[in-house]
PDB file of C-alpha atoms in Angstrom:
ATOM      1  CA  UNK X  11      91.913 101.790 129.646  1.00 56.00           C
ATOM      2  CA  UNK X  12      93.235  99.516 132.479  1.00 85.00           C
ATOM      3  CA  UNK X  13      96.170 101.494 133.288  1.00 88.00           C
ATOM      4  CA  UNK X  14      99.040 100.203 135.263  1.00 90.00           C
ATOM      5  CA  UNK X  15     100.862 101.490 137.927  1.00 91.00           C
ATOM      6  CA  UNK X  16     104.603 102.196 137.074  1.00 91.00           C
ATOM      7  CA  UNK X  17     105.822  99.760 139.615  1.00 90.00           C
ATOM      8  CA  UNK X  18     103.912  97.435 137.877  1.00 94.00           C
ATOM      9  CA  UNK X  19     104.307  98.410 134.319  1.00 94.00           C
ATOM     10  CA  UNK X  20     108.450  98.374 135.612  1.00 96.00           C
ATOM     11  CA  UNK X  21     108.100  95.284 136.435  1.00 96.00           C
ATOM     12  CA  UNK X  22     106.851  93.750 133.368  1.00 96.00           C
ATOM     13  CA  UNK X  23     109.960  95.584 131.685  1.00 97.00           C
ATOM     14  CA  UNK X  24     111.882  93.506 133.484  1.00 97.00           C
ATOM     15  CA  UNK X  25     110.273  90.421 133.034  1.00 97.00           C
ATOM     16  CA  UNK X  26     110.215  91.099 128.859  1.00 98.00           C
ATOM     17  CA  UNK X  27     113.595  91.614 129.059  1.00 98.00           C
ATOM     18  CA  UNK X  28     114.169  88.455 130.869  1.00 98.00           C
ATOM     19  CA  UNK X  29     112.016  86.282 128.486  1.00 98.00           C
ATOM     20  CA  UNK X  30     113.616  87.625 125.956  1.00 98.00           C
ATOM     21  CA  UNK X  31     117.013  86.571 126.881  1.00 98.00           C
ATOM     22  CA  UNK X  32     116.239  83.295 127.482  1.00 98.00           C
ATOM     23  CA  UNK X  33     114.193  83.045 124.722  1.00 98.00           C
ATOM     24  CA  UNK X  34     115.426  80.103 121.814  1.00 98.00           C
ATOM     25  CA  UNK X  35     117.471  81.765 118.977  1.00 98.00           C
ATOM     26  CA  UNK X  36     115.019  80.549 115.924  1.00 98.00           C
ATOM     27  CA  UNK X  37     112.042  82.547 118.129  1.00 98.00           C
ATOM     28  CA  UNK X  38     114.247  85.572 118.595  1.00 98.00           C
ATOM     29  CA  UNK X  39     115.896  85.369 114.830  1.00 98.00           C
ATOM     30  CA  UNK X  40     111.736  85.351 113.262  1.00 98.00           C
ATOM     31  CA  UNK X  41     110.429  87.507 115.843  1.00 98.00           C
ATOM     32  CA  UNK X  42     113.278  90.190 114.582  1.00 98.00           C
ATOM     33  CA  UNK X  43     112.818  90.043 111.073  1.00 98.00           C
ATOM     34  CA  UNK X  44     109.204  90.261 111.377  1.00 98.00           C
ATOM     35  CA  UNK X  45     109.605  93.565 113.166  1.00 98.00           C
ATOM     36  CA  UNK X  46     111.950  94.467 110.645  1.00 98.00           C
ATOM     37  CA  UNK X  47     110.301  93.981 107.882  1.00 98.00           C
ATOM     38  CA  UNK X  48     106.300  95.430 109.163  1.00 98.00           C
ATOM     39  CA  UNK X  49     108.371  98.801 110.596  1.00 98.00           C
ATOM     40  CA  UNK X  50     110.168  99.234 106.818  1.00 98.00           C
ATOM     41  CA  UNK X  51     106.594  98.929 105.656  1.00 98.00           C
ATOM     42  CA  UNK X  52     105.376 101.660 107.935  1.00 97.00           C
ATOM     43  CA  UNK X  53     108.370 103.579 106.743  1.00 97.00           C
ATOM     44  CA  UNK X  54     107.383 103.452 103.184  1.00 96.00           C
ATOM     45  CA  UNK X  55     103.769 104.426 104.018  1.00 97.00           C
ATOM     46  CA  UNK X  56     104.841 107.363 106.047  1.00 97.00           C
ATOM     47  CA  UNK X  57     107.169 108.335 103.081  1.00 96.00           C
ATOM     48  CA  UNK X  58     104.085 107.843 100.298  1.00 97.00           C
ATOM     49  CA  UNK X  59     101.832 109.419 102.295  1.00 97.00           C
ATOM     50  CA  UNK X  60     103.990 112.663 102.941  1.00 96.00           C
ATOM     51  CA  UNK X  61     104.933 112.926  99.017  1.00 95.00           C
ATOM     52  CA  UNK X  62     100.867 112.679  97.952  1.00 96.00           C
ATOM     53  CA  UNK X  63      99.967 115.132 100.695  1.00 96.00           C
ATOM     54  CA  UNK X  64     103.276 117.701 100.718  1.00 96.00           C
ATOM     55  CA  UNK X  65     102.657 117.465 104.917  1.00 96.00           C
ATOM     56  CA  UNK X  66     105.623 115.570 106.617  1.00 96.00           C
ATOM     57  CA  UNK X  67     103.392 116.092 109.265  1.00 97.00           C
ATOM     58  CA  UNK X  68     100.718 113.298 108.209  1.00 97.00           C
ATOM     59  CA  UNK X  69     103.200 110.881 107.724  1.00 97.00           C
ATOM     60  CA  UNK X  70     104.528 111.304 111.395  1.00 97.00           C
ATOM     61  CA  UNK X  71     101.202 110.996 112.689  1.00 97.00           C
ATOM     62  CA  UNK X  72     100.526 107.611 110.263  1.00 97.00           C
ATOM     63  CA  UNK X  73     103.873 106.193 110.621  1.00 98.00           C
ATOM     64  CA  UNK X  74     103.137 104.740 114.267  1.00 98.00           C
ATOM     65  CA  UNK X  75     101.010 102.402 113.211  1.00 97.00           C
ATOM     66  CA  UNK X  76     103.595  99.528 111.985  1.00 97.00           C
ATOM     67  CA  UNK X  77     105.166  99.932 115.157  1.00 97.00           C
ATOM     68  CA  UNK X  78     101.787  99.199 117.129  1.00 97.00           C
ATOM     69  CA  UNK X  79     101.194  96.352 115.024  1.00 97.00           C
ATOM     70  CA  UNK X  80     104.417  94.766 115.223  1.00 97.00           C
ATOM     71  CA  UNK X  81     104.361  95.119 119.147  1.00 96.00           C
ATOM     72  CA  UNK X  82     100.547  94.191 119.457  1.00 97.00           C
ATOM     73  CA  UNK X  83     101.926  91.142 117.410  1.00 97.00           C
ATOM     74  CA  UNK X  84     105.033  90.407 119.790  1.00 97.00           C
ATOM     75  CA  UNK X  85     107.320  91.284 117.458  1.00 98.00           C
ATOM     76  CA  UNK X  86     110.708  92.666 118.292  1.00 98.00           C
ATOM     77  CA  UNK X  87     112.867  95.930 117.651  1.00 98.00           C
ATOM     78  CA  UNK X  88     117.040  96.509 118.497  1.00 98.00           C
ATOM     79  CA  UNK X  89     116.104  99.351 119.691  1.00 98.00           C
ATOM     80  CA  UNK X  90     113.572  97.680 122.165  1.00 98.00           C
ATOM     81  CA  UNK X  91     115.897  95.250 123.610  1.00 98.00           C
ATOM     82  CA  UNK X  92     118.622  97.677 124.033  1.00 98.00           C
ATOM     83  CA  UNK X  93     116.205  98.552 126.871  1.00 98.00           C
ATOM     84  CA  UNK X  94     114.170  95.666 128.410  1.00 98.00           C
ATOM     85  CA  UNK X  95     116.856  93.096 128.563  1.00 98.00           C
ATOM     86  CA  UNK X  96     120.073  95.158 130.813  1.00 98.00           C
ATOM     87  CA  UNK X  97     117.356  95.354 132.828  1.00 98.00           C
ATOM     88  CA  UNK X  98     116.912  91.835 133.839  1.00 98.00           C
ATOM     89  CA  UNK X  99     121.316  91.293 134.407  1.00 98.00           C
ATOM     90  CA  UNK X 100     120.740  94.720 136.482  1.00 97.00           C
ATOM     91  CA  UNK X 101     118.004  92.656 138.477  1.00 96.00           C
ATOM     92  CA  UNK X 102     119.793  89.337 138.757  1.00 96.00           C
ATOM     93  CA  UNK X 103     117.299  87.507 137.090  1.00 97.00           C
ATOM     94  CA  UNK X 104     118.595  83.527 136.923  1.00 96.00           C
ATOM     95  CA  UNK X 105     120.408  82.666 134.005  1.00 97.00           C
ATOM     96  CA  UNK X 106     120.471  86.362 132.422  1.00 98.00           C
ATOM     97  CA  UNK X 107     124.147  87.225 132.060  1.00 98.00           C
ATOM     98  CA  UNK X 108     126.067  89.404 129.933  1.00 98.00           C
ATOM     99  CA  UNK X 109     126.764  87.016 127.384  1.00 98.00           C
ATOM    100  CA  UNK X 110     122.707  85.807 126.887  1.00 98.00           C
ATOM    101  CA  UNK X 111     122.098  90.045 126.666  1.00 98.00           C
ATOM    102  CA  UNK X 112     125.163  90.343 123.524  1.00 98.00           C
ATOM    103  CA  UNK X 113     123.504  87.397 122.270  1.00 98.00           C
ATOM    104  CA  UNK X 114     119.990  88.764 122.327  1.00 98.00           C
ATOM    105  CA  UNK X 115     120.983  91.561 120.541  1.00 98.00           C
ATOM    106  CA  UNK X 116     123.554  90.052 117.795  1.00 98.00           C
ATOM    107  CA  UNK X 117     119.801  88.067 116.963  1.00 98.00           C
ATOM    108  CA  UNK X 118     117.820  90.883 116.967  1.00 98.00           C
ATOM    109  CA  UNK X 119     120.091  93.276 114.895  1.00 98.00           C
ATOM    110  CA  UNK X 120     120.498  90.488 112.311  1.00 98.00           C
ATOM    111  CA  UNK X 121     116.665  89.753 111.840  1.00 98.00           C
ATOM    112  CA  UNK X 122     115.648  93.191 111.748  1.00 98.00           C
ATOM    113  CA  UNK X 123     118.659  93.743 109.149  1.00 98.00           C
ATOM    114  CA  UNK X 124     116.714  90.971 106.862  1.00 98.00           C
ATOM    115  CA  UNK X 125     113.133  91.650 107.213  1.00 98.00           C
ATOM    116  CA  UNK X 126     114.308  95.949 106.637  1.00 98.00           C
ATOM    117  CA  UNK X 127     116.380  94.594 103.327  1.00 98.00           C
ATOM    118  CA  UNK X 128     113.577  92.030 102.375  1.00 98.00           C
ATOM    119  CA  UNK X 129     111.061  94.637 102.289  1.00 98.00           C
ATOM    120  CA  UNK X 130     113.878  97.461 100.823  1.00 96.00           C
ATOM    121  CA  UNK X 131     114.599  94.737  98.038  1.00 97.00           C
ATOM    122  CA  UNK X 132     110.856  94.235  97.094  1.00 97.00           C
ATOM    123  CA  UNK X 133     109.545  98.030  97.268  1.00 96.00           C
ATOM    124  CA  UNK X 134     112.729  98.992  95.009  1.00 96.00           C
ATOM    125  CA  UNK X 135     111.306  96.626  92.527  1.00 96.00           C
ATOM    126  CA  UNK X 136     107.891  97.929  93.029  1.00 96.00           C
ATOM    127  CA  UNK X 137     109.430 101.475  92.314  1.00 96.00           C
ATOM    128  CA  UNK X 138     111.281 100.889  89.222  1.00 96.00           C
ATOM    129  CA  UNK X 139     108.614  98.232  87.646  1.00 95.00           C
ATOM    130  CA  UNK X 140     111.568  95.735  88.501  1.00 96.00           C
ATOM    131  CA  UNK X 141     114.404  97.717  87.515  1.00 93.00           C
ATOM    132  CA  UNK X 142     113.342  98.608  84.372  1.00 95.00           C
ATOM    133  CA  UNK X 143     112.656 102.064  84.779  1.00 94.00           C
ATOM    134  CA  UNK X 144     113.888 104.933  87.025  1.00 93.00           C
ATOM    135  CA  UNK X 145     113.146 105.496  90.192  1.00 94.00           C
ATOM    136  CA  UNK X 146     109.313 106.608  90.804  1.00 93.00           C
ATOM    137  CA  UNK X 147     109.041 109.809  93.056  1.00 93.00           C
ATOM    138  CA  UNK X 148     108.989 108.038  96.276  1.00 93.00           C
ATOM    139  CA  UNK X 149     111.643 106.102  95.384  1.00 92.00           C
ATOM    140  CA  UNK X 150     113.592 109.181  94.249  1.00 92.00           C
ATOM    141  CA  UNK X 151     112.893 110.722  97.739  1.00 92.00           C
ATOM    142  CA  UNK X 152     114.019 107.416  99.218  1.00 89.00           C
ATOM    143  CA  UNK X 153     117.661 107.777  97.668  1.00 85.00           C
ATOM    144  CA  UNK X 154     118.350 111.073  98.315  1.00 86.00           C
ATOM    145  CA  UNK X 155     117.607 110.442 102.208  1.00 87.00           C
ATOM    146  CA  UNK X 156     120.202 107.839 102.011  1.00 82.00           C
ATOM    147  CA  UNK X 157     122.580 110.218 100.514  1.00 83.00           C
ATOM    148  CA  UNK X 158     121.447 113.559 102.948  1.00 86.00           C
ATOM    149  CA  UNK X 159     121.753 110.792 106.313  1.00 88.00           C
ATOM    150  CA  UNK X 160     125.630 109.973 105.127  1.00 91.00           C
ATOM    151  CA  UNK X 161     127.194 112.081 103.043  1.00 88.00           C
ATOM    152  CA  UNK X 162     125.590 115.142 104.617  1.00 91.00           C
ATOM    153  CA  UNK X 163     126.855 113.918 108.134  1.00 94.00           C
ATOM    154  CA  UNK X 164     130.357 113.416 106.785  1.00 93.00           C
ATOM    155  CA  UNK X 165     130.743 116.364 105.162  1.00 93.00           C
ATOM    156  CA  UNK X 166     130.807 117.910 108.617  1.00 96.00           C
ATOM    157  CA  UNK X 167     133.776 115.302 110.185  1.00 96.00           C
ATOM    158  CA  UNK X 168     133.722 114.950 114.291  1.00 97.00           C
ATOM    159  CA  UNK X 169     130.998 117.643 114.656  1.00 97.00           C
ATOM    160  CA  UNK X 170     128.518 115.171 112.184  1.00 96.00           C
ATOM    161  CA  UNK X 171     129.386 111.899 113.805  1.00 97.00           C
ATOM    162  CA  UNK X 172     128.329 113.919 117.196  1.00 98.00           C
ATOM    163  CA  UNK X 173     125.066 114.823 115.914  1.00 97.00           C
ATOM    164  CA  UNK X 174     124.261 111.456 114.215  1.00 97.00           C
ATOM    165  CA  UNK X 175     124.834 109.840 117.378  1.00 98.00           C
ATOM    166  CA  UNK X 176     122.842 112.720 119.582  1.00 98.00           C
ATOM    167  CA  UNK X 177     119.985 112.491 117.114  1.00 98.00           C
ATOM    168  CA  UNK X 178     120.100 108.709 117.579  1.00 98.00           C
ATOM    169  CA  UNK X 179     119.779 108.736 121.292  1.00 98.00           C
ATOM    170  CA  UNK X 180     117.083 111.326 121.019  1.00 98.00           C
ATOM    171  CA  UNK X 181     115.250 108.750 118.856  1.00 98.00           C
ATOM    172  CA  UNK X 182     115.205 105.844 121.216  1.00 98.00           C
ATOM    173  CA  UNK X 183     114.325 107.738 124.174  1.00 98.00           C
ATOM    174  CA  UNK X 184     110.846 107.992 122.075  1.00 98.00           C
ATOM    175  CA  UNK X 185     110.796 105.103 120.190  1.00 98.00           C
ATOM    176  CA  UNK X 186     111.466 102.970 124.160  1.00 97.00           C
ATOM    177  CA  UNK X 187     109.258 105.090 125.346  1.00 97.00           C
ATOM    178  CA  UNK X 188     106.432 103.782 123.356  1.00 97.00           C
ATOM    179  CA  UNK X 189     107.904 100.238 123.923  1.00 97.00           C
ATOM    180  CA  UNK X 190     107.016 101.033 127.307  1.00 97.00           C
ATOM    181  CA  UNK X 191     103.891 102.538 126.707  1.00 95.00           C
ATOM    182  CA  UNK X 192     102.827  98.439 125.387  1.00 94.00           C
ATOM    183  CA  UNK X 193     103.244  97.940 129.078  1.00 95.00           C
ATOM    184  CA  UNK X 194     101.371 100.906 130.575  1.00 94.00           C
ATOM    185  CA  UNK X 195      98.087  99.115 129.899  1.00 94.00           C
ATOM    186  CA  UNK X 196      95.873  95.667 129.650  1.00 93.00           C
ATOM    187  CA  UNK X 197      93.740  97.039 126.673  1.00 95.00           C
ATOM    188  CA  UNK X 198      94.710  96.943 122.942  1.00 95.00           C
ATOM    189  CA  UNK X 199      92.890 100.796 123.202  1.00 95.00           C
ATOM    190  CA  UNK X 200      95.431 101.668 125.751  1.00 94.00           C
ATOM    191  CA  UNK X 201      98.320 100.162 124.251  1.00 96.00           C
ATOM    192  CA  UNK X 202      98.156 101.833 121.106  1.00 97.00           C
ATOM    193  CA  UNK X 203      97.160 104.839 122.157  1.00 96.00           C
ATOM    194  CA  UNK X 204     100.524 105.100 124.768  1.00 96.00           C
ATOM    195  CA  UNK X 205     102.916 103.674 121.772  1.00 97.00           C
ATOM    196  CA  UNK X 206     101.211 106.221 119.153  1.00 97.00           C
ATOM    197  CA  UNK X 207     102.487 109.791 120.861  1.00 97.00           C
ATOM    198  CA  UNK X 208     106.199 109.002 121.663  1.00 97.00           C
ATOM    199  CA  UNK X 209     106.615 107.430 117.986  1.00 98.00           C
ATOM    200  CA  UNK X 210     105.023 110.244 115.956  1.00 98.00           C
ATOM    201  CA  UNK X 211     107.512 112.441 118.047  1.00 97.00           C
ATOM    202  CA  UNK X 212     110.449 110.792 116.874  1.00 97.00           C
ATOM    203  CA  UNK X 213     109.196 110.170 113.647  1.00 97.00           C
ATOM    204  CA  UNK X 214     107.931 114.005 113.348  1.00 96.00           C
ATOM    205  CA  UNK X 215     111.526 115.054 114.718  1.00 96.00           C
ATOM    206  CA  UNK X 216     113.404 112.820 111.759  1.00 94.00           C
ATOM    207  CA  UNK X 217     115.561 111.310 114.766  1.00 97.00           C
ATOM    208  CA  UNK X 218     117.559 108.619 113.382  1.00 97.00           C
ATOM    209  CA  UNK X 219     116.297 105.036 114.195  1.00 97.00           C
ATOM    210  CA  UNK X 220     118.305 102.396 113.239  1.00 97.00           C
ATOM    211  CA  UNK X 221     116.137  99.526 111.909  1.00 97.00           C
ATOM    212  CA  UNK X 222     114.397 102.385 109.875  1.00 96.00           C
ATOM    213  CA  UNK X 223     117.788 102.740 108.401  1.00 95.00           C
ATOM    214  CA  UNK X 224     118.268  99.620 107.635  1.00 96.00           C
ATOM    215  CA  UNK X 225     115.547  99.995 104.948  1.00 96.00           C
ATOM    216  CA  UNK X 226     116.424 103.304 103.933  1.00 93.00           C
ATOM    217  CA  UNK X 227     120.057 103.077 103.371  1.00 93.00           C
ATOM    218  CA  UNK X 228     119.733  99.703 101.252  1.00 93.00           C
ATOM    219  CA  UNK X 229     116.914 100.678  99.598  1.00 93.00           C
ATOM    220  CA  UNK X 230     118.581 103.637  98.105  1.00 92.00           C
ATOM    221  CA  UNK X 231     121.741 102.218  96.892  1.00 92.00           C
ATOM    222  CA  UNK X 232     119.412  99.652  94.680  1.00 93.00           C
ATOM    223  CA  UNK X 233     118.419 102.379  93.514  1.00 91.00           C
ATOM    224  CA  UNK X 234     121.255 104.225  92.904  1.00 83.00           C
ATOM    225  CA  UNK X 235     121.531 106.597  95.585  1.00 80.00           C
ATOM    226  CA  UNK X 236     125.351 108.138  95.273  1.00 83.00           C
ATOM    227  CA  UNK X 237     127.004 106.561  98.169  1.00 88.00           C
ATOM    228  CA  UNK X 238     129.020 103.459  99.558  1.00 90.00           C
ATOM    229  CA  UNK X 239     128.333 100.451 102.068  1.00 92.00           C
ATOM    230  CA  UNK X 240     131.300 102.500 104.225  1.00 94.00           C
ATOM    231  CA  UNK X 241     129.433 106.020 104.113  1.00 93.00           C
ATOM    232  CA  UNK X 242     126.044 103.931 105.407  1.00 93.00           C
ATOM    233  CA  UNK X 243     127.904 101.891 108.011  1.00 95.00           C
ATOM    234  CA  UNK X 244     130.203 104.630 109.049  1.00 95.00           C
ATOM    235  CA  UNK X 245     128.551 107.647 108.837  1.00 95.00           C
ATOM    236  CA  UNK X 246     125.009 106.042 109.883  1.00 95.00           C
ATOM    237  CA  UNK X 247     124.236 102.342 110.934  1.00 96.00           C
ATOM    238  CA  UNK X 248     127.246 102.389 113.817  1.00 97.00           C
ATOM    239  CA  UNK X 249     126.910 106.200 115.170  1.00 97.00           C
ATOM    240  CA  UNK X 250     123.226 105.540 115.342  1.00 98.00           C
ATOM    241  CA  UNK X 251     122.718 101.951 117.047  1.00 98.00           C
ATOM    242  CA  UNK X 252     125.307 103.375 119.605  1.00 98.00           C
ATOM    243  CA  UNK X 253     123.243 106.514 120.241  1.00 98.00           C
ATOM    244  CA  UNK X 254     119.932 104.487 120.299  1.00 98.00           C
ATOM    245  CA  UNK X 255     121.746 102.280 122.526  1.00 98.00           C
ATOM    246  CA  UNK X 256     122.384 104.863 125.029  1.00 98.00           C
ATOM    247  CA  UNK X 257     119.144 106.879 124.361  1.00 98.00           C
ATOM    248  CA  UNK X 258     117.067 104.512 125.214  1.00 97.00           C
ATOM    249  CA  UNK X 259     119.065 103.023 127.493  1.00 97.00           C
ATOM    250  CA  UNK X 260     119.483 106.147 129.934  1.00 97.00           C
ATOM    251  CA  UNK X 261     116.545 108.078 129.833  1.00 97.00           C
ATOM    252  CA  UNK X 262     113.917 105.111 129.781  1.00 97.00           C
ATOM    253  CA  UNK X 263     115.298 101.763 131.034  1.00 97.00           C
ATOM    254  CA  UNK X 264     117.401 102.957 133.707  1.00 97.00           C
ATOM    255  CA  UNK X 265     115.485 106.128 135.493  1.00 97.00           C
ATOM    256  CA  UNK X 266     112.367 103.989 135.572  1.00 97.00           C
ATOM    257  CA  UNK X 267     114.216 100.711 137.004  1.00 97.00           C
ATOM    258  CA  UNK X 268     115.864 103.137 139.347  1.00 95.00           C
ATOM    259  CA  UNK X 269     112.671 105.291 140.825  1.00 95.00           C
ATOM    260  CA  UNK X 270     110.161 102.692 140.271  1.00 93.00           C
ATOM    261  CA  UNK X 271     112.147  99.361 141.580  1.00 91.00           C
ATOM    262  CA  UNK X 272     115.180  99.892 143.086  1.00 86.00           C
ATOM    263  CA  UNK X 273     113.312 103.015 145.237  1.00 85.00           C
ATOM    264  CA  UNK X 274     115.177 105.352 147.511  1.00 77.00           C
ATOM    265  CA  UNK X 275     114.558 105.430 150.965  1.00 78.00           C
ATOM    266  CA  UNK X 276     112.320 107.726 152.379  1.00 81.00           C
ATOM    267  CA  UNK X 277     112.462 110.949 153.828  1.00 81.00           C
ATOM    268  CA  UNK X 278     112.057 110.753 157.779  1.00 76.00           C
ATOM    269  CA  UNK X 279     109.916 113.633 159.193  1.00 75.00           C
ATOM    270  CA  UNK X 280     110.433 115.503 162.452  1.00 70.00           C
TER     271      UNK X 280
END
């Protein structure tokens, strides 16, 4: 499956994340909401799937397929960029600075926000025959995770917020993983088959990811899901992006740079 080495596969991280901070701001704005919107779509497949079937476990091992075709596509996540583009200031690369990385991702949060709500917006009309009706059962489902991922963190004060944020770094220590995993081979076979095991992980492990949120969350207040814009930003959207942040962040981005390109020096032998 044309595998690369990790010094090479590293390398290309580094690159990606270079691109992409140089990268114009209408490009970065529609590659976002692309990925946005294809990964909400996954998310409602995964959720349809495991109602029909009564196995969450199917739906983890289905719902990696919107994020293989939005990265096949060269599409765009937060949660990727939180990783490939540090990376590239770490490096030195010319004209990546701080400012061009906070740009990057201000971009990328906001597209992924849009396509997520575009997609939220059109499957809560598709379950409630255009708000005419209640909620279908998926759509029921849908709401009461956005009231479980808030509410049920909040009733718990400090010790919530700590877990929504661990659970959120646990997630993008997969879901970069498999961003890497695009990387780890020349062959569309490869690819998918490196992004595929990481994602079902998270997915499997309900880790909280935060462009899957921004469907969720949205999607059930249209449909009446009993919380507020504060409980999702507060007790989700914030706490999470942070976690994924540093998830992904310091268990992918920044142990591979380190061992793979920035190498110690070797042992002498006597």
């Amino acid at each position: 499956m044309a595998y690369l080495l990790p010094s090479e596969f590293v390398t290309k991280m580094v690159d990606a994340g270079e691109s992409k901070v140089l990268m114009s701001t209408r490009d970065t704005v529609i590659r976002a909401y692309m990925a946005g919107a294809i990964l909400a779509l996954a998310a409602v497949f995964a959720v349809t799937v495991t109602v029909q079937t009564g196995y969450p476990i199917i739906g983890a091992i289905l719902f990696p397929v919107g994020f293989c075709m939005l990265y096949l596509l060269g599409f765009d996540l937060l949660t990727g960029v939180f990783v490939l583009t540090p990376l590239a200031l770490i490096d030195k690369r010319p004209g990546v600075t701080l400012k061009g990385v906070l740009r990057n991702w201000g971009l990328v949060f906001a597209g992924n926000f849009l396509g997520a709500f575009t997609v939220a917006l059109l499957m809560a009309i598709v379950f409630t025959f255009g708000f005419s009706t209640e909620p279908d059962k998926v759509g029921s489902i849908i709401a009461g995770i956005g009231e479980k991922r808030t509410l049920g963190y909040a009733q718990y004060g400090a010790a919530g917020m700590l877990t929504v944020f661990v659970r959120g770094m646990l997630c993008n220590w997969m879901v970069s993983t498999g961003v890497v995993g695009a990387m780890i081979s020349t062959s569309v076979t490869g690819k998918v088959v490196a992004m595929w095991m990481p994602i079902m992980v998270f997915f499997g492990m309900t880790f909280e990811h935060s462009i899957v949120n921004m469907f969720l969350f949205p999607s059930a207040m249209l449909m009446g899901g009993d919380f507020s814009i504060m409980d999702y930003i507060i007790w989700n959207e914030l706490p999470v992006v942070l976690g994924n942040l540093v998830g992904g962040l310091a268990f992918t981005g920044l142990t591979l740079y380190a061992t793979h390109i920035r190498t110690a020096a070797k042992r002498s032998v006597r």
